[in-house]
Coordinates of C-alpha atoms in Angstrom, one line a residue:
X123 CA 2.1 0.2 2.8
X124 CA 0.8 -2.8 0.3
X125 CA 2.7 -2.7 -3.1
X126 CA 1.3 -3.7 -5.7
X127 CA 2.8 -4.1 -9.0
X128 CA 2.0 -3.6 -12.6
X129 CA 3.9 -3.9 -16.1
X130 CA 5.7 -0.8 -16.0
X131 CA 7.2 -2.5 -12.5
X132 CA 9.2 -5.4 -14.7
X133 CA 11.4 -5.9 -17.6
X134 CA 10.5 -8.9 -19.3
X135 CA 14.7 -9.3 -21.1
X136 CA 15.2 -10.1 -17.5
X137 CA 14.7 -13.7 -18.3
X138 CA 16.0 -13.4 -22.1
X139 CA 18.6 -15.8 -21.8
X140 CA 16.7 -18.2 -19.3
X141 CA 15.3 -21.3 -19.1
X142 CA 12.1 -22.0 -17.5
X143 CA 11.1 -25.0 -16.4
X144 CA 7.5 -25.9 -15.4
X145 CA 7.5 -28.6 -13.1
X146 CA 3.9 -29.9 -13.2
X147 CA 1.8 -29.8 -16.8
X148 CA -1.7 -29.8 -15.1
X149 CA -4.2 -27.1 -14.0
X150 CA -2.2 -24.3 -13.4
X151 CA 1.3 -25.8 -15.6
X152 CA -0.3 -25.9 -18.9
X153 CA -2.0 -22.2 -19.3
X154 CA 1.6 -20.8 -17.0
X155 CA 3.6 -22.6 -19.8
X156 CA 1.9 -21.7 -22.7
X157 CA 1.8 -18.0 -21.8
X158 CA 5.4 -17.9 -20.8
X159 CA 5.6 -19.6 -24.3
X160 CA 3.7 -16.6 -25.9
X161 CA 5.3 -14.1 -24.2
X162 CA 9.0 -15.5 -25.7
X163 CA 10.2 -17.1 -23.0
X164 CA 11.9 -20.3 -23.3
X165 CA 10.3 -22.8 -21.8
X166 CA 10.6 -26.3 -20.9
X167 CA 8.4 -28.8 -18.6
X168 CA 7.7 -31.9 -17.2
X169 CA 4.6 -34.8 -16.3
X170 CA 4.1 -37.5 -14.2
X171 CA 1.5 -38.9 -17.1
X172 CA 2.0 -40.0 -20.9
X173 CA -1.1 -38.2 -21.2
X174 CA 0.3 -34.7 -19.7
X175 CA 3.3 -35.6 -21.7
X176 CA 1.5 -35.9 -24.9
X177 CA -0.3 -32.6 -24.6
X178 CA 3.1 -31.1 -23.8
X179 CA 4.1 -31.6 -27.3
X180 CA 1.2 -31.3 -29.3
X181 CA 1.5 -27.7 -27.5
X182 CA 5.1 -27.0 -28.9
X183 CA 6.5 -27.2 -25.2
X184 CA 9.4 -29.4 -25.4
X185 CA 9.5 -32.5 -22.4
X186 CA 11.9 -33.7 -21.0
X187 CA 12.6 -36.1 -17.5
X188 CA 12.4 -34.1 -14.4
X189 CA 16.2 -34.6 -13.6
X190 CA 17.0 -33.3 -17.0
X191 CA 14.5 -30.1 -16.3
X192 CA 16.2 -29.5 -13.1
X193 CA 19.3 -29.3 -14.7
X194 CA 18.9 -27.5 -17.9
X195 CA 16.5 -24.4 -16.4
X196 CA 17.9 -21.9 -14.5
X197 CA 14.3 -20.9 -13.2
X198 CA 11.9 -23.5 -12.0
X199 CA 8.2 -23.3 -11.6
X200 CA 7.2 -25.8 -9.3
X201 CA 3.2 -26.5 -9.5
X202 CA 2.4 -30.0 -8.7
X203 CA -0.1 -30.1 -5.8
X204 CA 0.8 -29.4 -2.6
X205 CA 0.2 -32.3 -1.4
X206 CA 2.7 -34.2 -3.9
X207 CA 5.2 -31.3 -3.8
X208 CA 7.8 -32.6 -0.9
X209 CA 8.4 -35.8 -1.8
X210 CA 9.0 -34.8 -5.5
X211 CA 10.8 -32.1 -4.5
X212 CA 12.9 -34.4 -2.0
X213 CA 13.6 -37.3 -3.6
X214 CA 14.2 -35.8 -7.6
X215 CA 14.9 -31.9 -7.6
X216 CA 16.8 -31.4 -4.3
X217 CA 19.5 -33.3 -5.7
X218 CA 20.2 -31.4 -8.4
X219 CA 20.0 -28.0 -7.3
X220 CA 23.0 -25.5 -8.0
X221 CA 23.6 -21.7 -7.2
X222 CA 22.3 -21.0 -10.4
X223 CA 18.8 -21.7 -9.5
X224 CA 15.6 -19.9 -8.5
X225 CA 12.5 -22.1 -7.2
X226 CA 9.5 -20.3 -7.8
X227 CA 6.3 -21.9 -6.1
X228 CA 2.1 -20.5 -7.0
X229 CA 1.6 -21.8 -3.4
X230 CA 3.5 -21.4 -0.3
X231 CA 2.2 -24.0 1.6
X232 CA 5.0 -26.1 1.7
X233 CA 7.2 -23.2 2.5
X234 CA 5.2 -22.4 5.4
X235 CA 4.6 -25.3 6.8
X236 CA 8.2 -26.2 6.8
X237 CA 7.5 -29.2 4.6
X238 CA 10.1 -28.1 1.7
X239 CA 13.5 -26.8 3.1
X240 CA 15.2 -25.3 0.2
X241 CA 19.2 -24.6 0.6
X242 CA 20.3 -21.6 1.5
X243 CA 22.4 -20.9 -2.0
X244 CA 18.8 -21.0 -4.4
X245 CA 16.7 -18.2 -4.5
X246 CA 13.0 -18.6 -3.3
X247 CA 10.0 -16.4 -4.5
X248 CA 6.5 -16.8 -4.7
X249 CA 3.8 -16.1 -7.8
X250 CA 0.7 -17.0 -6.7
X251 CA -2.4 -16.6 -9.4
X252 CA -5.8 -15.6 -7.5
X253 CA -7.6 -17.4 -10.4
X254 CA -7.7 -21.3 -11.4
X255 CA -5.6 -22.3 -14.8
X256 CA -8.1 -22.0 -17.3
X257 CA -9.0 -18.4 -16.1
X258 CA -5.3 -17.5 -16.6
X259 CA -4.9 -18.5 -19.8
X260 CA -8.2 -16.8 -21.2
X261 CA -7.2 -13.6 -19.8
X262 CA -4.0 -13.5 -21.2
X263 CA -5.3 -14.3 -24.4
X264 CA -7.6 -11.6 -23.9
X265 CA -5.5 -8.9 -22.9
X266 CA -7.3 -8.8 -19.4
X267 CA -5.0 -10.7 -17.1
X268 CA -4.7 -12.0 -13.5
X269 CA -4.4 -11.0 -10.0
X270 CA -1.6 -12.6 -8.3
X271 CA 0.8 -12.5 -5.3
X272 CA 4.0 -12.3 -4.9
X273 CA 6.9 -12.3 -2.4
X274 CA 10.7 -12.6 -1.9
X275 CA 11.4 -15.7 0.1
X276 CA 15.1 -16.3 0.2
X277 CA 17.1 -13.8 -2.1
X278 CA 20.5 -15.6 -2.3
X279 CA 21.9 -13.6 -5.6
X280 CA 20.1 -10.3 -4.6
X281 CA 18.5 -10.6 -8.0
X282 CA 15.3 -12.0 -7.1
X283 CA 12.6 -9.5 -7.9
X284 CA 13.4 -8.5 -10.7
X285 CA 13.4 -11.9 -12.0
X286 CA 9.9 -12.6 -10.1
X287 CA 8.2 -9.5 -11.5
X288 CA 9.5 -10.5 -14.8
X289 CA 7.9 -13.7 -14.7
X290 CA 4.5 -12.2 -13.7
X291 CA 4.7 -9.8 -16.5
X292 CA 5.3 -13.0 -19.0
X293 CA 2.4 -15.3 -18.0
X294 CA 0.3 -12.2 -18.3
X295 CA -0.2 -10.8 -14.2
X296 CA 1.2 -8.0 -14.3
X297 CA -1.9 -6.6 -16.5
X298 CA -4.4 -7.0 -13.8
X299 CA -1.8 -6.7 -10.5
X300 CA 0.7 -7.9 -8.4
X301 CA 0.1 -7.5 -4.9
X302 CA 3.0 -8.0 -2.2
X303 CA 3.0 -10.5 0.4
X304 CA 4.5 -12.9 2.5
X305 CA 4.3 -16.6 2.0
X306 CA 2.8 -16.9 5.0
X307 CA -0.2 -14.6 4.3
X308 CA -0.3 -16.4 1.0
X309 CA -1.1 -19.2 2.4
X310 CA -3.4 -18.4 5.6
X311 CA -5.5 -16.1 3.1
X312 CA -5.4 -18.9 0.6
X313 CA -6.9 -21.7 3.6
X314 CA -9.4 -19.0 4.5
X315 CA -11.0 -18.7 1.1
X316 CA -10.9 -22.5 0.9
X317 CA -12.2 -23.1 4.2
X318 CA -14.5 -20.5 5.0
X319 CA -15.4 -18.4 2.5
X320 CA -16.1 -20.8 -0.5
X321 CA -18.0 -23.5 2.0
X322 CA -19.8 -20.8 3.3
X323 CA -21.3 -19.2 -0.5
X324 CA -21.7 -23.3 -1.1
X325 CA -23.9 -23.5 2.2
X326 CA -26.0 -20.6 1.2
X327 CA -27.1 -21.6 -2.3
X328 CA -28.0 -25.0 -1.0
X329 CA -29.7 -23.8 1.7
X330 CA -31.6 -21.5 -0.7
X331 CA -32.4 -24.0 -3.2
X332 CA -33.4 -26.9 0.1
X333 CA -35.5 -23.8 0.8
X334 CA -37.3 -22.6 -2.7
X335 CA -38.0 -26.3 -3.8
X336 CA -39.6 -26.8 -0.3
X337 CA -41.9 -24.1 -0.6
X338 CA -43.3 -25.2 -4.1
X339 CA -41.3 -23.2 -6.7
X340 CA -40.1 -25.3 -10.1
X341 CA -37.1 -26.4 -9.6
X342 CA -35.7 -24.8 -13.1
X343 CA -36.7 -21.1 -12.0
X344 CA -35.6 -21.4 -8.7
X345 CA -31.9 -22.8 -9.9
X346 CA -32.3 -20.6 -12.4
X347 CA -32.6 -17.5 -10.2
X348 CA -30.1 -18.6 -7.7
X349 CA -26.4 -19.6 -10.1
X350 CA -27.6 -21.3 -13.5
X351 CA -28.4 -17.3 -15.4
X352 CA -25.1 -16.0 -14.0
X353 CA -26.7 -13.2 -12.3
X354 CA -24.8 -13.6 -9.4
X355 CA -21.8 -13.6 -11.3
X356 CA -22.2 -10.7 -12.9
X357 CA -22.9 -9.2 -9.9
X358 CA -19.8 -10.2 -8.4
X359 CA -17.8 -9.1 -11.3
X360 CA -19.1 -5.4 -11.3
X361 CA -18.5 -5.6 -7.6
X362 CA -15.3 -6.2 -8.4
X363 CA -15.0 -3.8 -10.6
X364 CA -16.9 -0.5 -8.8
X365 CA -16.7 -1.8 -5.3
X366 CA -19.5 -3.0 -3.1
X367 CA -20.9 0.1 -1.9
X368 CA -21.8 1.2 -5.7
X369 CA -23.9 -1.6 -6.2
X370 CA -27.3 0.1 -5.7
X371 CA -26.8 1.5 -9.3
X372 CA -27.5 -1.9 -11.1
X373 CA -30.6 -2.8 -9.3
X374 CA -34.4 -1.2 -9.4
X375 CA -35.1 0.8 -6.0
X376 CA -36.8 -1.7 -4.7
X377 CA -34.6 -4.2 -4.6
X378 CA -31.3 -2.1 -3.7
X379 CA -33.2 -0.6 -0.6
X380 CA -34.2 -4.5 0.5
X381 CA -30.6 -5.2 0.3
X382 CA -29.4 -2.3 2.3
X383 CA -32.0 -3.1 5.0
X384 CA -30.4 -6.6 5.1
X385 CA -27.4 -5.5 4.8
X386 CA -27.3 -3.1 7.8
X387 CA -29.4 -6.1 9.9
X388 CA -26.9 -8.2 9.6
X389 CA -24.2 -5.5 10.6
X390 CA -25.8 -5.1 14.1

């Protein structure tokens, strides 16, 4: 059975006397920082850019080198891109890892793929936001939150989940939910939306637009129809909300019983 957790799941004192340290101030560093940051956690980070560094401190975040994180946090957030991950992770936080550490990744695809090998003595979990950074840090701000996942990697001290469902309660997931996986479905799910699912909606529009310019129709109404009023994101977002098979409720007759004809068409 799935679990999925909410804030009565985690005790946020869990990580009163910690240190977190946010390896990466970019997309998904800055709005995990901040809200740790507003949530009371202590928090310190790091940047490969004097740019990311100077926004680190204009946002009261304190920086420091990346050896120095490594060894002043007990917990470490590791959200560089996946691509840069290993080598960073090989060449400047491997080396100063203790028994006192947890490495917490927002993507497993290093994990999985066998390109990070942490030692066996560090715990291992995963806290995976289902929204970009921006999104994160708006809904925290407005009491919404974030889905996320999470799973329990490598549990060296036997104290991992708390200290994982802590964490998503303080950056503001635990609000919205915390579903249970495995890194590995973390990361296939993760590929599938990025390779089929969001290429697919982008093929669709384009095709519509290609298709509604073609056959004469100003270019402003048909954009305008297809993404540019955010109809279709509304849509989507009651969706979400009531589920699909609801939908017929927030369109006129007509239209809802044109989309269930399509709908069952494209069943067959």
């Amino acid at each position: 059975m799935t679990v999925v957790y909410n804030e009565s799941d985690a005790d946020i004192r869990v990580l009163k006397d910690k240190t977190i340290g946010v390896i990466g101030y970019g997309n998904m560093g800055r709005p995990l920082a901040l809200n740790l940051q507003d949530s009371g956690v202590r928090v310190v980070t790091t940047a490969r850019t004097a740019e990311t560094e100077a926004e680190a401190v204009a946002d009261g975040i304190p920086f420091l080198s990346m050896e120095q994180v490594v060894r002043s946090a007990e917990i470490l957030l590791l959200l560089l891109p996946d691509e840069e991950m290993a080598a960073i992770y090989l060449n400047q936080i491997s080396p100063h890892l203790t028994r006192a550490h947890t490495l917490m990744f927002a993507s497993g695809y290093n994990i999985a793929f066998n390109y990070i090998e942490p030692p066996s003595f560090v715990d291992v979990g995963l806290l995976a936001p289902r929204t970009f950074g921006e999104a994160a840090r708006e809904r925290y701000l407005n009491g919404q939150g974030f889905y996320s996942f999470v799973a329990s990697h490598q549990d060296s001290s036997g104290k991992l989940w708390p200290t994982i469902l802590a964490l998503a309660k303080a950056v503001g997931s635990l609000r919205a939910g915390a579903v249970e996986v495995t890194i590995q479905q973390e990361v296939e799910l993760d590929l599938f939306m990025q390779q089929a699912i969001l290429p697919a909606v982008h093929h669709i529009l384009t095709s519509a637009a290609k298709l509604l310019l073609s056959r004469g129709y100003p270019p402003e109404a048909a954009m305008m129809d297809l993404y540019v009023s955010g109809e279709l994101n509304d849509y989507l977002d009651r969706r979400r909300i009531r589920g699909c098979c609801t939908r017929c409720v927030c369109r006129r007759s007509r239209g809802s019983l044109a989309s269930l004809a399509a709908w069952n068409a494209s069943a067959r």
